[in-house]
């Protein structure tokens, strides 16, 4: 754990240097040092650097210190407020089927506070109407691999609330002690619960949603696309995760 925080502190130190005009330690790849004049390019690059480091070092969002969390939050908010969504949110119904996402960062502690400490949130879209909401547990939870809420979903592609994903838990199952898809009566109490993902930004690497806590405080969640290691899709995301796709373009091929 000390190693994890050391890596993050190094990153934060680099950010501080850049803000003050001092030379920045050369830990970033050339892809993140692009000089193209895109909107919020700097914030997007720094957000990407932190999320990559967190995933590599297995540092969950909830373990970030408050100042570090606030710094990453400032980048996320800048991207959402000023950077055009690479994939128009009203078109995401076309690209969600077959994709897998992991919740990499949340700006609101309460969003993750009710989850088991070692659980990771994953979203897997099976087809155009079915998806799995998954809590993936670490090896610390003996015997329990994951909890899956098999769900139906719809996407608002109109101008009313474009990109709003609505999903309803249909069946709660779990993988325990090596046995797959065992029905769980207790978690079945969640059956029929409706959840929402209010899309604000998407490219073929990140999906950012906005939400509100029960107290009315605004927060953002950043989902990171998961690829098969070594796949062409992974290489494409590494080279141009924020490539623009105009509304109505043939973006489906980018998600195969």
PDB file of C-alpha atoms in Angstrom:
ATOM      1  CA  UNK A   1       0.000   0.000   0.000  1.00  0.00           C
ATOM      2  CA  UNK A   2       2.906   2.367   0.742  1.00  0.00           C
ATOM      3  CA  UNK A   3       4.168   1.724  -2.775  1.00  0.00           C
ATOM      4  CA  UNK A   4       0.772   2.688  -4.170  1.00  0.00           C
ATOM      5  CA  UNK A   5       0.697   5.977  -2.329  1.00  0.00           C
ATOM      6  CA  UNK A   6       4.303   6.694  -3.287  1.00  0.00           C
ATOM      7  CA  UNK A   7       3.381   6.419  -6.948  1.00  0.00           C
ATOM      8  CA  UNK A   8       0.365   8.696  -6.525  1.00  0.00           C
ATOM      9  CA  UNK A   9       2.367  11.250  -4.538  1.00  0.00           C
ATOM     10  CA  UNK A  10       4.918  11.314  -7.341  1.00  0.00           C
ATOM     11  CA  UNK A  11       2.144  12.032  -9.822  1.00  0.00           C
ATOM     12  CA  UNK A  12       0.642  14.775  -7.670  1.00  0.00           C
ATOM     13  CA  UNK A  13       4.094  16.331  -7.255  1.00  0.00           C
ATOM     14  CA  UNK A  14       4.457  16.396 -11.011  1.00  0.00           C
ATOM     15  CA  UNK A  15       1.078  18.164 -11.314  1.00  0.00           C
ATOM     16  CA  UNK A  16       2.125  20.752  -8.747  1.00  0.00           C
ATOM     17  CA  UNK A  17       5.354  21.413 -10.646  1.00  0.00           C
ATOM     18  CA  UNK A  18       3.482  21.979 -13.864  1.00  0.00           C
ATOM     19  CA  UNK A  19       1.132  24.476 -12.195  1.00  0.00           C
ATOM     20  CA  UNK A  20       4.060  26.433 -10.749  1.00  0.00           C
ATOM     21  CA  UNK A  21       6.040  26.505 -13.979  1.00  0.00           C
ATOM     22  CA  UNK A  22       8.803  24.179 -12.766  1.00  0.00           C
ATOM     23  CA  UNK A  23      10.162  21.328 -14.899  1.00  0.00           C
ATOM     24  CA  UNK A  24       7.868  18.322 -14.695  1.00  0.00           C
ATOM     25  CA  UNK A  25       9.380  14.857 -13.995  1.00  0.00           C
ATOM     26  CA  UNK A  26       9.390  12.809 -17.197  1.00  0.00           C
ATOM     27  CA  UNK A  27       7.049   9.999 -16.203  1.00  0.00           C
ATOM     28  CA  UNK A  28       4.453  10.707 -18.861  1.00  0.00           C
ATOM     29  CA  UNK A  29       4.348   9.094 -22.272  1.00  0.00           C
ATOM     30  CA  UNK A  30       4.635  11.184 -25.468  1.00  0.00           C
ATOM     31  CA  UNK A  31       0.938  10.504 -26.153  1.00  0.00           C
ATOM     32  CA  UNK A  32       0.045  12.497 -23.041  1.00  0.00           C
ATOM     33  CA  UNK A  33       2.283  15.416 -24.013  1.00  0.00           C
ATOM     34  CA  UNK A  34       0.366  16.311 -27.160  1.00  0.00           C
ATOM     35  CA  UNK A  35       0.478  19.961 -28.148  1.00  0.00           C
ATOM     36  CA  UNK A  36      -2.681  19.903 -30.232  1.00  0.00           C
ATOM     37  CA  UNK A  37      -5.084  22.717 -29.437  1.00  0.00           C
ATOM     38  CA  UNK A  38      -8.073  20.674 -28.305  1.00  0.00           C
ATOM     39  CA  UNK A  39     -10.339  21.942 -25.556  1.00  0.00           C
ATOM     40  CA  UNK A  40      -9.297  20.829 -22.046  1.00  0.00           C
ATOM     41  CA  UNK A  41      -6.445  18.782 -23.542  1.00  0.00           C
ATOM     42  CA  UNK A  42      -4.266  19.280 -20.473  1.00  0.00           C
ATOM     43  CA  UNK A  43      -6.960  18.190 -18.030  1.00  0.00           C
ATOM     44  CA  UNK A  44      -7.834  15.160 -20.150  1.00  0.00           C
ATOM     45  CA  UNK A  45      -4.191  14.086 -20.261  1.00  0.00           C
ATOM     46  CA  UNK A  46      -3.704  14.498 -16.509  1.00  0.00           C
ATOM     47  CA  UNK A  47      -6.947  12.652 -15.761  1.00  0.00           C
ATOM     48  CA  UNK A  48      -5.782   9.820 -17.984  1.00  0.00           C
ATOM     49  CA  UNK A  49      -2.338   9.697 -16.329  1.00  0.00           C
ATOM     50  CA  UNK A  50      -3.848   9.399 -12.840  1.00  0.00           C
ATOM     51  CA  UNK A  51      -6.448   6.787 -13.830  1.00  0.00           C
ATOM     52  CA  UNK A  52      -3.771   4.715 -15.562  1.00  0.00           C
ATOM     53  CA  UNK A  53      -1.560   4.874 -12.463  1.00  0.00           C
ATOM     54  CA  UNK A  54      -4.440   3.978 -10.142  1.00  0.00           C
ATOM     55  CA  UNK A  55      -5.351   0.959 -12.262  1.00  0.00           C
ATOM     56  CA  UNK A  56      -1.739  -0.206 -12.568  1.00  0.00           C
ATOM     57  CA  UNK A  57      -1.118   0.077  -8.826  1.00  0.00           C
ATOM     58  CA  UNK A  58      -4.598  -1.199  -7.908  1.00  0.00           C
ATOM     59  CA  UNK A  59      -5.474   1.917  -5.904  1.00  0.00           C
ATOM     60  CA  UNK A  60      -9.255   2.252  -5.483  1.00  0.00           C
ATOM     61  CA  UNK A  61     -10.877   5.654  -5.680  1.00  0.00           C
ATOM     62  CA  UNK A  62     -12.015   5.529  -2.064  1.00  0.00           C
ATOM     63  CA  UNK A  63      -8.410   5.256  -0.839  1.00  0.00           C
ATOM     64  CA  UNK A  64      -7.287   8.585  -2.298  1.00  0.00           C
ATOM     65  CA  UNK A  65      -6.561  11.341   0.199  1.00  0.00           C
ATOM     66  CA  UNK A  66      -8.999  14.249   0.077  1.00  0.00           C
ATOM     67  CA  UNK A  67      -6.571  16.712  -1.607  1.00  0.00           C
ATOM     68  CA  UNK A  68      -5.655  14.139  -4.273  1.00  0.00           C
ATOM     69  CA  UNK A  69      -9.302  13.331  -4.892  1.00  0.00           C
ATOM     70  CA  UNK A  70     -10.118  17.031  -5.243  1.00  0.00           C
ATOM     71  CA  UNK A  71      -7.323  17.502  -7.782  1.00  0.00           C
ATOM     72  CA  UNK A  72      -8.540  14.639  -9.976  1.00  0.00           C
ATOM     73  CA  UNK A  73     -12.107  15.893  -9.572  1.00  0.00           C
ATOM     74  CA  UNK A  74     -11.072  19.286 -10.965  1.00  0.00           C
ATOM     75  CA  UNK A  75      -9.779  17.574 -14.108  1.00  0.00           C
ATOM     76  CA  UNK A  76     -12.936  15.500 -14.516  1.00  0.00           C
ATOM     77  CA  UNK A  77     -15.191  18.533 -14.150  1.00  0.00           C
ATOM     78  CA  UNK A  78     -13.115  20.490 -16.662  1.00  0.00           C
ATOM     79  CA  UNK A  79     -13.370  17.674 -19.220  1.00  0.00           C
ATOM     80  CA  UNK A  80     -17.135  17.396 -18.748  1.00  0.00           C
ATOM     81  CA  UNK A  81     -17.818  21.132 -18.852  1.00  0.00           C
ATOM     82  CA  UNK A  82     -15.559  22.120 -21.751  1.00  0.00           C
ATOM     83  CA  UNK A  83     -14.516  19.099 -23.838  1.00  0.00           C
ATOM     84  CA  UNK A  84     -17.019  17.940 -26.484  1.00  0.00           C
ATOM     85  CA  UNK A  85     -17.983  14.303 -26.061  1.00  0.00           C
ATOM     86  CA  UNK A  86     -15.995  12.317 -28.645  1.00  0.00           C
ATOM     87  CA  UNK A  87     -19.003  10.032 -29.087  1.00  0.00           C
ATOM     88  CA  UNK A  88     -22.239  12.062 -28.961  1.00  0.00           C
ATOM     89  CA  UNK A  89     -24.104  10.854 -25.885  1.00  0.00           C
ATOM     90  CA  UNK A  90     -27.332  10.420 -27.838  1.00  0.00           C
ATOM     91  CA  UNK A  91     -25.508   7.790 -29.928  1.00  0.00           C
ATOM     92  CA  UNK A  92     -24.139   5.615 -27.130  1.00  0.00           C
ATOM     93  CA  UNK A  93     -26.922   3.032 -27.563  1.00  0.00           C
ATOM     94  CA  UNK A  94     -25.125   2.019 -30.746  1.00  0.00           C
ATOM     95  CA  UNK A  95     -21.781   1.406 -29.055  1.00  0.00           C
ATOM     96  CA  UNK A  96     -22.629  -0.022 -25.614  1.00  0.00           C
ATOM     97  CA  UNK A  97     -23.492  -3.601 -26.725  1.00  0.00           C
ATOM     98  CA  UNK A  98     -20.498  -5.874 -26.201  1.00  0.00           C
ATOM     99  CA  UNK A  99     -18.536  -3.322 -24.159  1.00  0.00           C
ATOM    100  CA  UNK A 100     -17.186  -3.731 -20.618  1.00  0.00           C
ATOM    101  CA  UNK A 101     -16.474  -0.928 -18.137  1.00  0.00           C
ATOM    102  CA  UNK A 102     -14.872  -0.611 -14.691  1.00  0.00           C
ATOM    103  CA  UNK A 103     -15.633   2.221 -12.265  1.00  0.00           C
ATOM    104  CA  UNK A 104     -12.221   3.870 -11.980  1.00  0.00           C
ATOM    105  CA  UNK A 105     -12.953   7.092 -10.124  1.00  0.00           C
ATOM    106  CA  UNK A 106     -15.759   8.797  -8.249  1.00  0.00           C
ATOM    107  CA  UNK A 107     -15.858  12.406  -7.071  1.00  0.00           C
ATOM    108  CA  UNK A 108     -18.293  11.550  -4.276  1.00  0.00           C
ATOM    109  CA  UNK A 109     -17.243   9.292  -1.399  1.00  0.00           C
ATOM    110  CA  UNK A 110     -20.844   8.378  -0.633  1.00  0.00           C
ATOM    111  CA  UNK A 111     -21.188   6.850  -4.105  1.00  0.00           C
ATOM    112  CA  UNK A 112     -18.856   4.022  -3.094  1.00  0.00           C
ATOM    113  CA  UNK A 113     -19.411   4.190   0.632  1.00  0.00           C
ATOM    114  CA  UNK A 114     -22.233   1.638   0.724  1.00  0.00           C
ATOM    115  CA  UNK A 115     -20.253  -0.986  -1.200  1.00  0.00           C
ATOM    116  CA  UNK A 116     -18.059  -3.647   0.413  1.00  0.00           C
ATOM    117  CA  UNK A 117     -14.561  -2.193   0.800  1.00  0.00           C
ATOM    118  CA  UNK A 118     -12.898  -4.709  -1.520  1.00  0.00           C
ATOM    119  CA  UNK A 119     -15.611  -4.681  -4.207  1.00  0.00           C
ATOM    120  CA  UNK A 120     -15.047  -3.230  -7.672  1.00  0.00           C
ATOM    121  CA  UNK A 121     -17.960  -2.047  -9.821  1.00  0.00           C
ATOM    122  CA  UNK A 122     -18.105  -3.357 -13.388  1.00  0.00           C
ATOM    123  CA  UNK A 123     -20.675  -2.900 -16.158  1.00  0.00           C
ATOM    124  CA  UNK A 124     -20.935  -5.488 -18.937  1.00  0.00           C
ATOM    125  CA  UNK A 125     -23.350  -4.861 -21.802  1.00  0.00           C
ATOM    126  CA  UNK A 126     -24.353  -8.208 -23.309  1.00  0.00           C
ATOM    127  CA  UNK A 127     -26.459  -6.899 -26.194  1.00  0.00           C
ATOM    128  CA  UNK A 128     -28.871  -4.073 -26.991  1.00  0.00           C
ATOM    129  CA  UNK A 129     -31.195  -4.777 -24.050  1.00  0.00           C
ATOM    130  CA  UNK A 130     -29.326  -6.893 -21.483  1.00  0.00           C
ATOM    131  CA  UNK A 131     -26.464  -6.006 -19.171  1.00  0.00           C
ATOM    132  CA  UNK A 132     -24.759  -7.198 -15.982  1.00  0.00           C
ATOM    133  CA  UNK A 133     -24.038  -4.906 -13.042  1.00  0.00           C
ATOM    134  CA  UNK A 134     -21.162  -6.643 -11.254  1.00  0.00           C
ATOM    135  CA  UNK A 135     -19.483  -6.330  -7.881  1.00  0.00           C
ATOM    136  CA  UNK A 136     -16.127  -8.059  -8.338  1.00  0.00           C
ATOM    137  CA  UNK A 137     -14.523  -9.026  -5.024  1.00  0.00           C
ATOM    138  CA  UNK A 138     -10.829  -9.404  -4.295  1.00  0.00           C
ATOM    139  CA  UNK A 139      -9.239 -12.571  -2.943  1.00  0.00           C
ATOM    140  CA  UNK A 140      -9.606 -11.095   0.553  1.00  0.00           C
ATOM    141  CA  UNK A 141     -13.262 -12.146   0.511  1.00  0.00           C
ATOM    142  CA  UNK A 142     -12.920 -15.879   0.980  1.00  0.00           C
ATOM    143  CA  UNK A 143     -15.234 -17.956  -1.183  1.00  0.00           C
ATOM    144  CA  UNK A 144     -17.032 -15.044  -2.843  1.00  0.00           C
ATOM    145  CA  UNK A 145     -15.901 -14.113  -6.340  1.00  0.00           C
ATOM    146  CA  UNK A 146     -18.544 -11.734  -7.550  1.00  0.00           C
ATOM    147  CA  UNK A 147     -22.139 -10.603  -7.223  1.00  0.00           C
ATOM    148  CA  UNK A 148     -24.027 -10.090 -10.487  1.00  0.00           C
ATOM    149  CA  UNK A 149     -27.263  -8.185 -10.989  1.00  0.00           C
ATOM    150  CA  UNK A 150     -28.544  -9.389 -14.362  1.00  0.00           C
ATOM    151  CA  UNK A 151     -30.477  -6.452 -15.727  1.00  0.00           C
ATOM    152  CA  UNK A 152     -32.443  -5.045 -18.621  1.00  0.00           C
ATOM    153  CA  UNK A 153     -31.541  -1.579 -19.897  1.00  0.00           C
ATOM    154  CA  UNK A 154     -32.655   1.178 -22.231  1.00  0.00           C
ATOM    155  CA  UNK A 155     -30.916   4.297 -23.531  1.00  0.00           C
ATOM    156  CA  UNK A 156     -32.583   7.634 -24.177  1.00  0.00           C
ATOM    157  CA  UNK A 157     -31.531   8.674 -27.693  1.00  0.00           C
ATOM    158  CA  UNK A 158     -33.909  11.623 -27.858  1.00  0.00           C
ATOM    159  CA  UNK A 159     -33.213  15.261 -27.082  1.00  0.00           C
ATOM    160  CA  UNK A 160     -35.072  15.015 -23.749  1.00  0.00           C
ATOM    161  CA  UNK A 161     -32.270  13.361 -21.776  1.00  0.00           C
ATOM    162  CA  UNK A 162     -29.771  12.088 -24.342  1.00  0.00           C
ATOM    163  CA  UNK A 163     -27.466   9.332 -23.142  1.00  0.00           C
ATOM    164  CA  UNK A 164     -29.487   8.456 -20.040  1.00  0.00           C
ATOM    165  CA  UNK A 165     -29.070   4.731 -19.400  1.00  0.00           C
ATOM    166  CA  UNK A 166     -31.830   3.179 -17.290  1.00  0.00           C
ATOM    167  CA  UNK A 167     -31.322  -0.353 -16.016  1.00  0.00           C
ATOM    168  CA  UNK A 168     -33.455  -2.571 -13.805  1.00  0.00           C
ATOM    169  CA  UNK A 169     -32.196  -5.502 -11.736  1.00  0.00           C
ATOM    170  CA  UNK A 170     -33.965  -8.672 -12.898  1.00  0.00           C
ATOM    171  CA  UNK A 171     -32.016 -11.423 -11.136  1.00  0.00           C
ATOM    172  CA  UNK A 172     -29.277 -11.390  -8.493  1.00  0.00           C
ATOM    173  CA  UNK A 173     -26.766 -14.246  -8.659  1.00  0.00           C
ATOM    174  CA  UNK A 174     -23.304 -14.903  -7.267  1.00  0.00           C
ATOM    175  CA  UNK A 175     -20.219 -17.018  -7.810  1.00  0.00           C
ATOM    176  CA  UNK A 176     -19.293 -18.608  -4.475  1.00  0.00           C
ATOM    177  CA  UNK A 177     -16.883 -21.401  -3.621  1.00  0.00           C
ATOM    178  CA  UNK A 178     -16.327 -22.105  -7.312  1.00  0.00           C
ATOM    179  CA  UNK A 179     -20.043 -22.581  -8.089  1.00  0.00           C
ATOM    180  CA  UNK A 180     -21.350 -20.197 -10.735  1.00  0.00           C
ATOM    181  CA  UNK A 181     -24.662 -18.296 -10.907  1.00  0.00           C
ATOM    182  CA  UNK A 182     -26.081 -19.483  -7.586  1.00  0.00           C
ATOM    183  CA  UNK A 183     -29.298 -17.603  -6.792  1.00  0.00           C
ATOM    184  CA  UNK A 184     -29.045 -15.516  -3.629  1.00  0.00           C
ATOM    185  CA  UNK A 185     -32.273 -14.937  -1.728  1.00  0.00           C
ATOM    186  CA  UNK A 186     -30.958 -12.124   0.429  1.00  0.00           C
ATOM    187  CA  UNK A 187     -29.648 -10.054  -2.459  1.00  0.00           C
ATOM    188  CA  UNK A 188     -32.855 -10.858  -4.304  1.00  0.00           C
ATOM    189  CA  UNK A 189     -34.374  -8.010  -2.262  1.00  0.00           C
ATOM    190  CA  UNK A 190     -32.747  -5.751  -4.860  1.00  0.00           C
ATOM    191  CA  UNK A 191     -34.794  -7.252  -7.673  1.00  0.00           C
ATOM    192  CA  UNK A 192     -36.756  -4.596  -9.545  1.00  0.00           C
ATOM    193  CA  UNK A 193     -34.568  -1.720  -8.393  1.00  0.00           C
ATOM    194  CA  UNK A 194     -34.077   0.932 -11.073  1.00  0.00           C
ATOM    195  CA  UNK A 195     -30.718   2.638 -11.572  1.00  0.00           C
ATOM    196  CA  UNK A 196     -29.492   5.358 -13.897  1.00  0.00           C
ATOM    197  CA  UNK A 197     -26.307   6.420 -15.654  1.00  0.00           C
ATOM    198  CA  UNK A 198     -26.636  10.046 -16.784  1.00  0.00           C
ATOM    199  CA  UNK A 199     -24.005  10.215 -19.520  1.00  0.00           C
ATOM    200  CA  UNK A 200     -22.026  13.449 -19.867  1.00  0.00           C
ATOM    201  CA  UNK A 201     -18.978  12.373 -21.872  1.00  0.00           C
ATOM    202  CA  UNK A 202     -17.829   9.271 -23.759  1.00  0.00           C
ATOM    203  CA  UNK A 203     -14.959   8.207 -25.982  1.00  0.00           C
ATOM    204  CA  UNK A 204     -13.600   4.737 -26.642  1.00  0.00           C
ATOM    205  CA  UNK A 205     -11.657   4.839 -23.376  1.00  0.00           C
ATOM    206  CA  UNK A 206     -13.723   6.756 -20.791  1.00  0.00           C
ATOM    207  CA  UNK A 207     -17.393   7.144 -19.950  1.00  0.00           C
ATOM    208  CA  UNK A 208     -18.280   9.902 -17.473  1.00  0.00           C
ATOM    209  CA  UNK A 209     -21.631  10.134 -15.727  1.00  0.00           C
ATOM    210  CA  UNK A 210     -23.181  12.788 -13.518  1.00  0.00           C
ATOM    211  CA  UNK A 211     -25.301  12.016 -10.488  1.00  0.00           C
ATOM    212  CA  UNK A 212     -26.631  13.511  -7.288  1.00  0.00           C
ATOM    213  CA  UNK A 213     -26.346  12.266  -3.736  1.00  0.00           C
ATOM    214  CA  UNK A 214     -29.465  11.953  -1.526  1.00  0.00           C
ATOM    215  CA  UNK A 215     -28.487  15.357  -0.133  1.00  0.00           C
ATOM    216  CA  UNK A 216     -28.494  16.877  -3.627  1.00  0.00           C
ATOM    217  CA  UNK A 217     -24.722  17.171  -4.034  1.00  0.00           C
ATOM    218  CA  UNK A 218     -23.498  16.734  -7.597  1.00  0.00           C
ATOM    219  CA  UNK A 219     -20.893  14.050  -8.295  1.00  0.00           C
ATOM    220  CA  UNK A 220     -19.239  12.361 -11.260  1.00  0.00           C
ATOM    221  CA  UNK A 221     -18.213   8.759 -11.911  1.00  0.00           C
ATOM    222  CA  UNK A 222     -15.568   7.835 -14.461  1.00  0.00           C
ATOM    223  CA  UNK A 223     -15.846   4.378 -16.042  1.00  0.00           C
ATOM    224  CA  UNK A 224     -12.797   2.968 -17.820  1.00  0.00           C
ATOM    225  CA  UNK A 225     -13.295   0.741 -20.861  1.00  0.00           C
ATOM    226  CA  UNK A 226     -11.922  -2.782 -20.421  1.00  0.00           C
ATOM    227  CA  UNK A 227     -10.322  -4.529 -23.393  1.00  0.00           C
ATOM    228  CA  UNK A 228      -8.978  -7.968 -24.089  1.00  0.00           C
ATOM    229  CA  UNK A 229      -5.188  -7.719 -23.530  1.00  0.00           C
ATOM    230  CA  UNK A 230      -3.353  -7.196 -26.785  1.00  0.00           C
ATOM    231  CA  UNK A 231      -6.512  -6.651 -28.835  1.00  0.00           C
ATOM    232  CA  UNK A 232      -6.695  -4.177 -31.695  1.00  0.00           C
ATOM    233  CA  UNK A 233      -9.351  -2.233 -29.785  1.00  0.00           C
ATOM    234  CA  UNK A 234      -6.922  -1.769 -26.891  1.00  0.00           C
ATOM    235  CA  UNK A 235      -4.228  -0.489 -29.245  1.00  0.00           C
ATOM    236  CA  UNK A 236      -6.671   1.918 -30.879  1.00  0.00           C
ATOM    237  CA  UNK A 237      -7.677   3.302 -27.479  1.00  0.00           C
ATOM    238  CA  UNK A 238      -4.034   3.783 -26.491  1.00  0.00           C
ATOM    239  CA  UNK A 239      -3.337   5.747 -29.667  1.00  0.00           C
ATOM    240  CA  UNK A 240      -6.506   7.846 -29.803  1.00  0.00           C
ATOM    241  CA  UNK A 241      -8.897   7.288 -26.940  1.00  0.00           C
ATOM    242  CA  UNK A 242     -10.563  10.663 -27.450  1.00  0.00           C
ATOM    243  CA  UNK A 243     -10.901  10.599 -31.243  1.00  0.00           C
ATOM    244  CA  UNK A 244     -13.974  12.564 -32.290  1.00  0.00           C
ATOM    245  CA  UNK A 245     -16.929  10.754 -33.862  1.00  0.00           C
ATOM    246  CA  UNK A 246     -19.595  13.109 -35.247  1.00  0.00           C
ATOM    247  CA  UNK A 247     -23.222  12.239 -34.709  1.00  0.00           C
ATOM    248  CA  UNK A 248     -24.418   9.732 -37.281  1.00  0.00           C
ATOM    249  CA  UNK A 249     -20.917   8.538 -38.193  1.00  0.00           C
ATOM    250  CA  UNK A 250     -20.032   4.854 -38.476  1.00  0.00           C
ATOM    251  CA  UNK A 251     -18.633   4.522 -34.985  1.00  0.00           C
ATOM    252  CA  UNK A 252     -19.681   0.916 -34.436  1.00  0.00           C
ATOM    253  CA  UNK A 253     -16.443  -0.429 -35.900  1.00  0.00           C
ATOM    254  CA  UNK A 254     -14.478   1.315 -33.169  1.00  0.00           C
ATOM    255  CA  UNK A 255     -16.081  -0.960 -30.569  1.00  0.00           C
ATOM    256  CA  UNK A 256     -15.606  -4.383 -32.130  1.00  0.00           C
TER     257      UNK A 256
END
